[in-house]
Coordinates of C-alpha atoms and ligand atoms in Angstrom, one line a residue:
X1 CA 0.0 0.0 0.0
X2 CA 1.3 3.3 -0.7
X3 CA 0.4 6.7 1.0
X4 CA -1.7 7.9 -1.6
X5 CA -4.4 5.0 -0.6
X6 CA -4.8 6.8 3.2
X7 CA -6.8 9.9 2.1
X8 CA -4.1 12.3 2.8
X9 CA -4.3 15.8 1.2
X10 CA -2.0 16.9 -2.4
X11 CA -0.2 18.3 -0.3
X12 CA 0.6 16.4 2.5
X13 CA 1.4 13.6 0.3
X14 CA 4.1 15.7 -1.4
X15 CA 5.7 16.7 2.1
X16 CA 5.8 12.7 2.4
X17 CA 7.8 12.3 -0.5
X18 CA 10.2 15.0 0.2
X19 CA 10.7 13.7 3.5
X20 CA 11.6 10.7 1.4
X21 CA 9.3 8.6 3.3
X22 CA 8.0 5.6 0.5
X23 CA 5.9 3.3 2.3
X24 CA 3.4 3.6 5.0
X25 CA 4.9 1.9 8.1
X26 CA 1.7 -0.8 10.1
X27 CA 0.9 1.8 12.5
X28 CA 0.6 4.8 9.5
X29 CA -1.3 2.1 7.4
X30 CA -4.2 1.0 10.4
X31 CA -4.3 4.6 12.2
X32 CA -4.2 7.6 9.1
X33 CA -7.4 6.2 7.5
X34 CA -9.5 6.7 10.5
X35 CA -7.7 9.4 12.2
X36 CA -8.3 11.3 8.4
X37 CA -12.0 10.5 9.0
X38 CA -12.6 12.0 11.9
X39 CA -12.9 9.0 14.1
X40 CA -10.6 8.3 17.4
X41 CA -7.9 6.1 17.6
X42 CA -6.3 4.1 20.3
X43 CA -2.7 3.6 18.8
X44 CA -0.2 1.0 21.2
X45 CA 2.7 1.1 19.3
X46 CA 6.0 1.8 20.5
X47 CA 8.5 4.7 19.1
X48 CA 10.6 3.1 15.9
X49 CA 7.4 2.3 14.2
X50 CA 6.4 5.5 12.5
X51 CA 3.4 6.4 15.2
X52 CA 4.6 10.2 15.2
X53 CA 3.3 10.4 11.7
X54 CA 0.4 8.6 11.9
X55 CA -0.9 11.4 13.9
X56 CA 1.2 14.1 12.6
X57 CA 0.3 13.8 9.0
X58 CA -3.8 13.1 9.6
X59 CA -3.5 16.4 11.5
X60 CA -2.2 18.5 8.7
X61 CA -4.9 17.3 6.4
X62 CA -7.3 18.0 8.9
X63 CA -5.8 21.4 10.0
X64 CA -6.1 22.5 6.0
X65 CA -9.5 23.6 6.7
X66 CA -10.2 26.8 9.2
X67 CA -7.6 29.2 10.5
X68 CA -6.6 29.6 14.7
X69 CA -7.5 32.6 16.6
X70 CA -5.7 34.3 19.6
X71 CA -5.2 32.1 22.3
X72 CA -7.4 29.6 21.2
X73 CA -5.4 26.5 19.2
X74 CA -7.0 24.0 17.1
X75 CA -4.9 21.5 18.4
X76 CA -3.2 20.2 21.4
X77 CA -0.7 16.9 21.5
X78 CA 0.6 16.1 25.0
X79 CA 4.2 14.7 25.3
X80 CA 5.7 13.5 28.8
X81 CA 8.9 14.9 27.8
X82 CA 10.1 17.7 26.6
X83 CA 13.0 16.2 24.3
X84 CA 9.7 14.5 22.7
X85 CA 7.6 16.8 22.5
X86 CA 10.5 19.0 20.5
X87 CA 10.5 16.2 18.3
X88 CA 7.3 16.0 17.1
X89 CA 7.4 20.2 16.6
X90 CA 10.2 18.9 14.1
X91 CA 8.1 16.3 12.4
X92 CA 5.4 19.7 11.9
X93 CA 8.2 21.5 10.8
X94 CA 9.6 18.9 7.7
X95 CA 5.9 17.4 6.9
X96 CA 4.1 20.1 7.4
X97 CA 6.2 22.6 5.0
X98 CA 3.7 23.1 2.3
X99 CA 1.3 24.6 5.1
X100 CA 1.1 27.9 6.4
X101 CA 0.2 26.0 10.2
X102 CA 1.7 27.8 13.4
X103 CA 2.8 25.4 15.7
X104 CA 3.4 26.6 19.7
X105 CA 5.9 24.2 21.6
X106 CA 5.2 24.5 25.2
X107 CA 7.5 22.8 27.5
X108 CA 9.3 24.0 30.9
X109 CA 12.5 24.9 31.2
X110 CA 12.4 28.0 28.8
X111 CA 11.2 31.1 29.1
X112 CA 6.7 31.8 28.8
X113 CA 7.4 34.9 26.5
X114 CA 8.0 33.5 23.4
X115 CA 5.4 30.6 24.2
X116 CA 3.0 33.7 25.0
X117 CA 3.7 35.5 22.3
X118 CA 3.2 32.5 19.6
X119 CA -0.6 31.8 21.8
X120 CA -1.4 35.4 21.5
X121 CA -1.0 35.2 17.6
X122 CA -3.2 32.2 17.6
X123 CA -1.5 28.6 17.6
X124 CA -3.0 25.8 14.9
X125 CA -0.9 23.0 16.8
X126 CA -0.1 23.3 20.5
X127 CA 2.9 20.9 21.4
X128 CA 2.9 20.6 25.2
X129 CA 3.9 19.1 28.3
X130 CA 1.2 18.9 30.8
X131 CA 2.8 21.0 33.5
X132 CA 3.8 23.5 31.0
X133 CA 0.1 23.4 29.5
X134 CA -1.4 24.3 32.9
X135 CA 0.3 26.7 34.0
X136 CA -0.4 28.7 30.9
X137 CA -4.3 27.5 31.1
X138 CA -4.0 28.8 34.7
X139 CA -2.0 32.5 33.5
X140 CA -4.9 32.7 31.4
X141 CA -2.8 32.6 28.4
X142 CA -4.8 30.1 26.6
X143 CA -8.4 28.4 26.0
X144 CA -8.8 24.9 25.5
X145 CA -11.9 25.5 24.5
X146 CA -11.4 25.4 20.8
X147 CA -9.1 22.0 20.7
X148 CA -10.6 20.1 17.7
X149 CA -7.6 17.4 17.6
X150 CA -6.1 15.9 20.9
X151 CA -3.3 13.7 21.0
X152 CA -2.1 11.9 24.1
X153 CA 1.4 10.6 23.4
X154 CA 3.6 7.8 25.3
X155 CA 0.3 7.6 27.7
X156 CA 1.9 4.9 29.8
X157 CA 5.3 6.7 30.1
X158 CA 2.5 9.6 31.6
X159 CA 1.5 7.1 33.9
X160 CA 5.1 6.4 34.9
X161 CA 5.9 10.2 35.6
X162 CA 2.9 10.8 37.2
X163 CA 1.0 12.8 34.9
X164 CA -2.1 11.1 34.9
X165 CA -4.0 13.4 36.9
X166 CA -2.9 16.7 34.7
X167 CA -4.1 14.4 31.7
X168 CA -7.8 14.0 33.3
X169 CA -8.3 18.0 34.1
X170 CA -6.8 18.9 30.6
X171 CA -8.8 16.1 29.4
X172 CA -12.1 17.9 31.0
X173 CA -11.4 21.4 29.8
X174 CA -11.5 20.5 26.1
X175 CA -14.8 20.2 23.9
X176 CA -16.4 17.0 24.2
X177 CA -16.8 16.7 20.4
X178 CA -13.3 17.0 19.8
X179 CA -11.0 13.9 18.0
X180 CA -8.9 11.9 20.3
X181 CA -6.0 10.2 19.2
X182 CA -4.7 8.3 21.9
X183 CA -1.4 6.3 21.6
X184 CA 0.6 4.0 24.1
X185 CA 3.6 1.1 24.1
X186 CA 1.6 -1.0 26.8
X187 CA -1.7 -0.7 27.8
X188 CA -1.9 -1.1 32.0
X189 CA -5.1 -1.0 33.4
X190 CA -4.6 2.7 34.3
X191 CA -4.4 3.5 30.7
X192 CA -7.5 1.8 29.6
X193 CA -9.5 2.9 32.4
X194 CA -7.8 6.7 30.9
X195 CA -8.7 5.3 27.0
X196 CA -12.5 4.2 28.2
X197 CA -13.0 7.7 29.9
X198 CA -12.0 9.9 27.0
X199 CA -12.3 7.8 23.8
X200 CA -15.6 7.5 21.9
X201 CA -16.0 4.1 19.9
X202 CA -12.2 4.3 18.7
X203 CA -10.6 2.3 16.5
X204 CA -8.4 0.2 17.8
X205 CA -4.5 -0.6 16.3
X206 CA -2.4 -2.6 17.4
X207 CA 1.4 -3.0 15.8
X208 CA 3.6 -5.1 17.7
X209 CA 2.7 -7.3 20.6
X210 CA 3.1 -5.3 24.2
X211 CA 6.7 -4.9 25.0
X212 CA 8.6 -6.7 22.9
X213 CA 12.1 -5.8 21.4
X214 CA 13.2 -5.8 18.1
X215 CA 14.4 -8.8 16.6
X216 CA 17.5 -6.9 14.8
X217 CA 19.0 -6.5 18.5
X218 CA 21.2 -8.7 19.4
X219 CA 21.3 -8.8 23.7
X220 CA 24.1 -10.2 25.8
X221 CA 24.5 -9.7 29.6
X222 CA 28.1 -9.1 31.3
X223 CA 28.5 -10.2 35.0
X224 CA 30.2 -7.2 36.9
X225 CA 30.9 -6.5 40.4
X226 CA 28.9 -4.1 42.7
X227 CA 32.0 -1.8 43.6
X228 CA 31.3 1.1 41.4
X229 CA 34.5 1.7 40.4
X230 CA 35.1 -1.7 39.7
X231 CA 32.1 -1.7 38.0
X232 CA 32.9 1.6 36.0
X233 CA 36.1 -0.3 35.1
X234 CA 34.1 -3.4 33.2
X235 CA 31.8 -0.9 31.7
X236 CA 34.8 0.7 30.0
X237 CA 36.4 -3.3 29.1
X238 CA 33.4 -4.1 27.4
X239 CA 33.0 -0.7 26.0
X240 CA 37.0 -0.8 24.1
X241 CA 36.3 -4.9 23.6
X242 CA 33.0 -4.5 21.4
X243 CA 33.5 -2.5 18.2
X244 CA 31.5 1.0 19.2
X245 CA 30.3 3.4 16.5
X246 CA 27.8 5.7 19.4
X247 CA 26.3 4.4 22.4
X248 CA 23.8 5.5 25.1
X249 CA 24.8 4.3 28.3
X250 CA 21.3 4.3 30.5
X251 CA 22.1 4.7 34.5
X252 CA 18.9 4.2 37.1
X253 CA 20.0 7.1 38.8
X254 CA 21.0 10.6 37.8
X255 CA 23.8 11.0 40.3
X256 CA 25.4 7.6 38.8
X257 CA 25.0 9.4 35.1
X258 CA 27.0 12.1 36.3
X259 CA 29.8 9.9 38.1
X260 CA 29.7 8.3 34.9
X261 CA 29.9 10.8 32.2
X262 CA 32.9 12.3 35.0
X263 CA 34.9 9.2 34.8
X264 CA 34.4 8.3 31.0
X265 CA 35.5 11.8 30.3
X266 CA 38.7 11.4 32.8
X267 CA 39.6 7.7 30.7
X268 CA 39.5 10.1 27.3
X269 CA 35.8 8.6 25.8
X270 CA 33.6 11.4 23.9
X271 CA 31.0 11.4 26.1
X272 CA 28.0 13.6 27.4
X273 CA 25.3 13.3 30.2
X274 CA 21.8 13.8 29.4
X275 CA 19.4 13.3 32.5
X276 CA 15.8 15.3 33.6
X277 CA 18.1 17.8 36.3
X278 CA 20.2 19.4 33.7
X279 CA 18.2 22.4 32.3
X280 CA 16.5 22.2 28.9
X281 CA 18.8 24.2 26.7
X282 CA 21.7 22.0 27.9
X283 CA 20.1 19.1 27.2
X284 CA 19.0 19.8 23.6
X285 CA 22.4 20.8 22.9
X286 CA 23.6 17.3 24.1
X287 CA 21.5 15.6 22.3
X288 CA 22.1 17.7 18.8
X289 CA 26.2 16.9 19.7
X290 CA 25.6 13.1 20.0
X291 CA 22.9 13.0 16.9
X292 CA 25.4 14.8 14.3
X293 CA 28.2 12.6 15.9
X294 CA 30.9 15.5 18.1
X295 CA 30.4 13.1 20.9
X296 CA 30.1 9.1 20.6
X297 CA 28.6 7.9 24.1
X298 CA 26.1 10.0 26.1
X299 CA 25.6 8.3 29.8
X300 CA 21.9 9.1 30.2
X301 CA 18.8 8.2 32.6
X302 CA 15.3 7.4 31.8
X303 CA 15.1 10.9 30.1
X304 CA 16.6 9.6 27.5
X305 CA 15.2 5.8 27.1
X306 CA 11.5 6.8 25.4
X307 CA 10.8 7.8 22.0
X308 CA 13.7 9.9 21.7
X309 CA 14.5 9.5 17.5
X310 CA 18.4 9.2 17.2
X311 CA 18.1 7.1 14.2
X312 CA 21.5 5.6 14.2
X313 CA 22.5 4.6 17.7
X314 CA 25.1 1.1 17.3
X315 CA 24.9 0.2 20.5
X316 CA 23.2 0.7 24.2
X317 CA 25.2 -0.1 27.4
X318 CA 22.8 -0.6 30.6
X319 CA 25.3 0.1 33.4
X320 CA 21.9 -0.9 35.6
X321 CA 19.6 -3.3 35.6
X322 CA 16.3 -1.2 35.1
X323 CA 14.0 -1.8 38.0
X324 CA 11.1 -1.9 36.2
X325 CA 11.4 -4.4 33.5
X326 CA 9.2 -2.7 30.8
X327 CA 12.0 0.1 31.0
X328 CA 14.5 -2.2 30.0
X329 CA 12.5 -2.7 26.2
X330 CA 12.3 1.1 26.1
X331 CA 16.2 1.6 26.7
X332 CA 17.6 -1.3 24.2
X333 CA 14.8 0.4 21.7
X334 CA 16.9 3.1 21.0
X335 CA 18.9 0.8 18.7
X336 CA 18.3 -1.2 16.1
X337 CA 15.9 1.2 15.2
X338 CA 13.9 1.1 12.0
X339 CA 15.0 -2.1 10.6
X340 CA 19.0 -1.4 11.8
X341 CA 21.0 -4.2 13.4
X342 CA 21.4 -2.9 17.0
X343 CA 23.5 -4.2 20.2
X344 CA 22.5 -4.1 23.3
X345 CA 24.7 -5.2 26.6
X346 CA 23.7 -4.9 30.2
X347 CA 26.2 -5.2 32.9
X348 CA 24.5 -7.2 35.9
X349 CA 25.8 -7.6 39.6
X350 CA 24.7 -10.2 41.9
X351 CA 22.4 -7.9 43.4
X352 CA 20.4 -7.5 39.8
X353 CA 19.5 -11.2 39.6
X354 CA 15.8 -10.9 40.8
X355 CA 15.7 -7.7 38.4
X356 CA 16.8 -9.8 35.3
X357 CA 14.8 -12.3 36.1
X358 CA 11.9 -9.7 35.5
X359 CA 13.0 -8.7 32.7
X360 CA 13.6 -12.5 31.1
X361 CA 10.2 -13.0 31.8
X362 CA 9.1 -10.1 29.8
X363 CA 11.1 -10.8 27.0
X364 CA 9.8 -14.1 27.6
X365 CA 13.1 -15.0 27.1
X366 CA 17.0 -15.2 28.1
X367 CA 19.6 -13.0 27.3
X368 CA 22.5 -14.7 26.4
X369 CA 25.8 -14.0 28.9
X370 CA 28.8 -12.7 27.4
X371 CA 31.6 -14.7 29.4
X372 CA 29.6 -18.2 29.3
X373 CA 26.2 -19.5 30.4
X374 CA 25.0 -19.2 33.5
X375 CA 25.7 -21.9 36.6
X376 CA 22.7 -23.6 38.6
X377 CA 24.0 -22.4 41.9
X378 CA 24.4 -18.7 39.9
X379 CA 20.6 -19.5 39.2
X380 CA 19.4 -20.0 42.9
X381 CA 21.7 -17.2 44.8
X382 CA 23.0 -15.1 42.3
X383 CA 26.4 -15.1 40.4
X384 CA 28.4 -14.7 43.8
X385 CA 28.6 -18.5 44.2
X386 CA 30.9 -17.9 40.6
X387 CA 33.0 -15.5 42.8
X388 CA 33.1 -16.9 46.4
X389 CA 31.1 -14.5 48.1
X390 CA 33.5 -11.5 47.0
X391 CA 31.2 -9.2 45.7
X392 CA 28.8 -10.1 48.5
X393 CA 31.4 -9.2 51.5
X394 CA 32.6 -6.2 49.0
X395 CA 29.3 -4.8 49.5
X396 CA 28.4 -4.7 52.9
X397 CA 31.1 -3.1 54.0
X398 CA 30.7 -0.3 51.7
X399 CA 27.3 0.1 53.0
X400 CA 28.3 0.3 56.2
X401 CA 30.2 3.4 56.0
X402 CA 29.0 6.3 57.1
X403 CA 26.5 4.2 59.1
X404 CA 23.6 5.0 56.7
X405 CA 22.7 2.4 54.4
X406 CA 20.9 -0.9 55.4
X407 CA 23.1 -3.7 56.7
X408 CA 21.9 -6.4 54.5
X409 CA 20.2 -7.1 51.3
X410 CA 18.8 -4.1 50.7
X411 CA 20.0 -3.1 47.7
X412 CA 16.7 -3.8 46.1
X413 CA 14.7 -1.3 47.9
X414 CA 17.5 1.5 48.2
X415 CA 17.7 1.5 44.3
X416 CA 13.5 1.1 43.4
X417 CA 13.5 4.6 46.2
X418 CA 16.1 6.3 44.9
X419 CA 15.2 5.7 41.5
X420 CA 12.0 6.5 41.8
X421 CA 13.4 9.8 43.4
X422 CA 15.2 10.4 40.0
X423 CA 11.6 10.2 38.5
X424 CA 10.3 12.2 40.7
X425 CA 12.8 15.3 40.3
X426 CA 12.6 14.8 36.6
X427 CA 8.8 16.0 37.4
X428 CA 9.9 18.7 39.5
X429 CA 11.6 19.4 37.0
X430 CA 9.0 19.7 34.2
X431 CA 6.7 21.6 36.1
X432 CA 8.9 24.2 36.9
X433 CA 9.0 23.2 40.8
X434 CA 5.3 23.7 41.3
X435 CA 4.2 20.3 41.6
X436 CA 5.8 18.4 44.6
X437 CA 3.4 15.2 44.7
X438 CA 0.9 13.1 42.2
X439 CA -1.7 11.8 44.6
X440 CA -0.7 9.0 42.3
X441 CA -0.6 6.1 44.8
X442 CA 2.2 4.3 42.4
X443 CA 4.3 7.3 42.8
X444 CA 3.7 7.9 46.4
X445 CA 4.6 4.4 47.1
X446 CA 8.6 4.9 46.3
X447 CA 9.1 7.4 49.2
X448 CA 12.5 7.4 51.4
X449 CA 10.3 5.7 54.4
X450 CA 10.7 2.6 52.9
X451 CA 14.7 2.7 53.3
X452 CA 16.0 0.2 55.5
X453 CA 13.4 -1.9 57.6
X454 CA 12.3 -4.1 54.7
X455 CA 13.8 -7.2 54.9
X456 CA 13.8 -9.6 51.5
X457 CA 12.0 -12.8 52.3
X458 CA 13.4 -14.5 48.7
X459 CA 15.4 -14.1 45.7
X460 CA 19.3 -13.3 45.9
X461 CA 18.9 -10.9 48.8
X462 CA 17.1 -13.1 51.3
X463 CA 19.7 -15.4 50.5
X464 CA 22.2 -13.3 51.0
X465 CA 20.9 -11.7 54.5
X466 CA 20.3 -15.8 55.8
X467 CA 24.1 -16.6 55.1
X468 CA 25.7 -13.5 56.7
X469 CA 28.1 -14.5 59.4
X470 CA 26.8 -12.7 62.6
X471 CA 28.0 -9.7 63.3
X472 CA 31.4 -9.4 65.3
X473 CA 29.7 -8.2 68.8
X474 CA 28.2 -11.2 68.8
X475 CA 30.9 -13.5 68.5
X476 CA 33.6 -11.6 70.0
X477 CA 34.8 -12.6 73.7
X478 CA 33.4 -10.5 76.7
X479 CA 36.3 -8.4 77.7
X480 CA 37.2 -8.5 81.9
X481 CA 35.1 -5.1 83.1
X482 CA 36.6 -3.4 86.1
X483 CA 34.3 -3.7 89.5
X484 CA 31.7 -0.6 89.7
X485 CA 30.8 0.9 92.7
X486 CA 27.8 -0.6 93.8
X487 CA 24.6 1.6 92.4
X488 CA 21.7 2.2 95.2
X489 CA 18.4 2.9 93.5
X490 CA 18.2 4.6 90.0
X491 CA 22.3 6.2 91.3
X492 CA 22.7 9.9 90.2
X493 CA 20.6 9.7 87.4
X494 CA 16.7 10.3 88.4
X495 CA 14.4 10.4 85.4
X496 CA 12.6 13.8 84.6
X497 CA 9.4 12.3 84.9
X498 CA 9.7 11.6 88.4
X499 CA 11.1 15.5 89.4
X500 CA 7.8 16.8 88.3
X501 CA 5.7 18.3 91.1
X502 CA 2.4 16.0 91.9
X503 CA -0.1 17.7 92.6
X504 CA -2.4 16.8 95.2
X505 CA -6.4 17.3 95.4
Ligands
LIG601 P1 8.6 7.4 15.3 O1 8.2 6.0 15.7 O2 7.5 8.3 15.0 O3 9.6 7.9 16.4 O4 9.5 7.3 13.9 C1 10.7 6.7 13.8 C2 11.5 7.1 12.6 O5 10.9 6.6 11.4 C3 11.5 8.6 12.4 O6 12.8 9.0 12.1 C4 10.6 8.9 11.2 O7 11.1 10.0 10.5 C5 10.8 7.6 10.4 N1 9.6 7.2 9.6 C6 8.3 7.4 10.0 N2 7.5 6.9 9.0 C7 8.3 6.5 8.0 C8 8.1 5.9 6.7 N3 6.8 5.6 6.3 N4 9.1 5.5 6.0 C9 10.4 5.7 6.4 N5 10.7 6.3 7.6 C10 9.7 6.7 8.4

């Protein structure tokens, strides 16, 4: 089929062939002819397979017909990110050449004049983030009331920031005969609950089953230690021992992306850090330095694992285990992108057994190991039984300095609350400081009071916590005491309680 089958304007179609696009991709092919129609769509698709234009170029057509006013757009597509959301203003800008359409990008992290300016002079498409779209709703800067095309974008990566409420109440402000066109890589019950509120009798497409990876990437595993920097040091071994063109190397936690970049930088690798603290002209200008090649690696976090389009990325480096396994398909998708042979290696410590587990069972499916197959007794208690307990003794007593960090096994929930920290400032981040918490119960649920009293009861960590030695107290030989004077009653220590004056009635 070719695109002139879809019901795409003249002129739309030529944009398509100067963008050198020839075929409809699945998710262009199911979702233009009903989103060209009028009707709504529910897209799950993931990023690599074309979705952007399957709304992008329906909308042009559509937006062909009428002209914006002042502060009153036609159109509104909501993006978690704002890397994302810049990216689809570029997809407006190269297929939407042969139309006059203004497009208003509206994302934190830059200033509200320009945004102001462009709403003022009446916006066709409105490119937002949620945070960014309220607080202009809320300066009064813009009416929603005219919104003829909504697109929710990388709805379950909404979920994940925490956006879900923002979605509803923009959701409720628009016109209720509006077109929805409603796209996500997975569909949780969250999101369909969402899709049922807000869709009316959509069509439904479907491209690739939920959470898969590509075939063209090829996955290996690489057992490293927990030390850091002996970790850092078999990052940069199998970095020099596998032929790199560019790689993004994905971190759980933004502090770790900046030790990273720091010490890649320091062993002479072109590197940059991309991750949701830095602020936004930084990061485009990271991102343009690793797309038109100045720098090779960028060590990144979760900022960087959705939908971001670097079409030629040879390889990804997971220096973590993702916590969540779904994240995991989202970071090796950045390669092997549109039909490309990619390579994707994740370095795994003992610690990230019960994680890659997860993620195996996703897949539905094991990742090969780079230095040999895995053992049985690797399989019941992690790879430390490979290493005689080095890695295990290694880490306690770096957790033990400073006196802050659980005793035991609890790597596991330190990293899900930190991480989920790292989320969480990334939001900060994109609404400019102004919301500190979801009401989202899955958000909530990460907060620092979980540190420290949850014990594992199974996986690598229990076993780990059961086979500790006790501690040395406990073994150690009572030491002779000197005599103490004998103490009469509570000696000279009286509790304040008891100096309090009774009174009597
Ligand atoms: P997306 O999934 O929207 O992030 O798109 C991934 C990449 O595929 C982008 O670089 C698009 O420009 C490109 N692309 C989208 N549709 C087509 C097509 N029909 N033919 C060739 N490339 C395409």
């Amino acid at each position: 089929m070719s695109f002139s089958h879809l019901g795409l304007s003249p002129k739309v179609l030529s944009a398509v062939t100067a963008a050198g696009f020839e075929t409809p991709t699945p998710i262009q092919n199911q979702a233009i002819p009903h989103a060209v129609a009028g009707r709504d769509v529910l897209g799950i698709a993931q990023t690599g397979t074309g979705k952007t234009a399957s709304f992008v170029l329906p909308m042009l057509t559509r937006l062909e017909r009428g002209r914006a006013r002042a502060r009153m757009p036609r159109s509104l597509i909501l993006e978690p990110t704002r890397e994302l959301a810049a990216q689809v203003a570029e997809h407006f800008e190269t297929l939407g050449k042969n139309h006059k359409l203004t497009v208003a990008l509206l994302i934190g992290g830059v200033s509200y004049e320009d945004q102001d300016r462009k709403l003022d002079r009446g916006a066709d498409v409105v490119i937002a983030t949620p945070g960014r779209l309220l607080d202009h709703f809320e300066r009064g800067k813009l009416l929603l009331n005219g919104i003829e095309i909504h697109v929710v974008d990388e709805a379950d990566r909404m979920l994940d920031m925490g956006f879900i409420p923002d979605i509803e109440r923009i959701c409720k402000l628009l016109p209720f005969t509006r077109q929805t066109l409603f796209f996500s890589a997975t569909m949780p019950p969250e999101i369909q609950r969402l899709a049922d509120k807000f869709l009316h009798n959509p069509a439904r497409v479907e491209v690739a089953p939920q959470a898969t990876a590509a075939a063209t990437i090829v996955q290996r595993l690489k057992r490293a230690p927990d030390d850091p920097a002996a970790k850092r040091e078999a990052l940069r071994a199998l970095m020099r021992e596998i032929d790199v063109k560019n790689a993004i190397i994905f971190c759980n936690r933004k502090k770790d992306v900046g030790i990273l970049f720091r010490s890649l930088q320091r062993h002479g690798f072109s590197v940059g850090a991309l991750h949701g603290d830095m602020d936004q002209r930084q990061r485009m200008a990271t991102l343009d330095a690793f797309r038109n090649g100045q720098i090779a690696f960028l060590a990144a976090s979760d900022v960087a694992a959705r939908g971001l389009d670097i079409p030629d990325v040879s390889h990804i480096f997971n220096y973590d285990v993702p916590i969540h396994p779904e994240d995991y398909v989202h970071r090796i998708g950045r390669t092997g992108r549109a039909g490309r042979e990619g390579y994707a290696a994740m370095l795994v410590t003992p610690r990230d057994m019960k994680a890659l587990k997860a993620i195996e069972k996703l897949l539905r499916q094991d990742i090969e190991w780079i230095d040999g197959p895995q053992t049985e007794a690797e399989d019941a208690e992690g790879f430390d039984a490979r290493s005689n307990g080095r890695h295990r003794r290694g880490r306690r007593g770096n957790r033990n300095k400073g006196g802050q960090a659980p005793q035991d096994g609890h790597g596991n929930v330190q990293r899900h609350d930190t991480q989920a920290q790292d989320k969480g400032e990334e939001r900060r981040t994109e609404h400019s400081g102004r919301r500190e918490k979801s009401g989202d119960p899955k958000r909530d649920q990460h907060k620092p009071h979980h540190h420290g009293d949850r014990k594992p009861t199974h996986g690598p960590q229990a076993a780990a916590s059961s086979e500790r030695p006790a501690p040395a107290r406990a073994t150690a030989k009572p030491q002779p005491q000197p005599p103490r004077p004998k103490q009469q009653g509570m000696g000279d220590h009286v509790p304040a309680f008891m100096m309090r004056p009774v009174r009597v009635t």
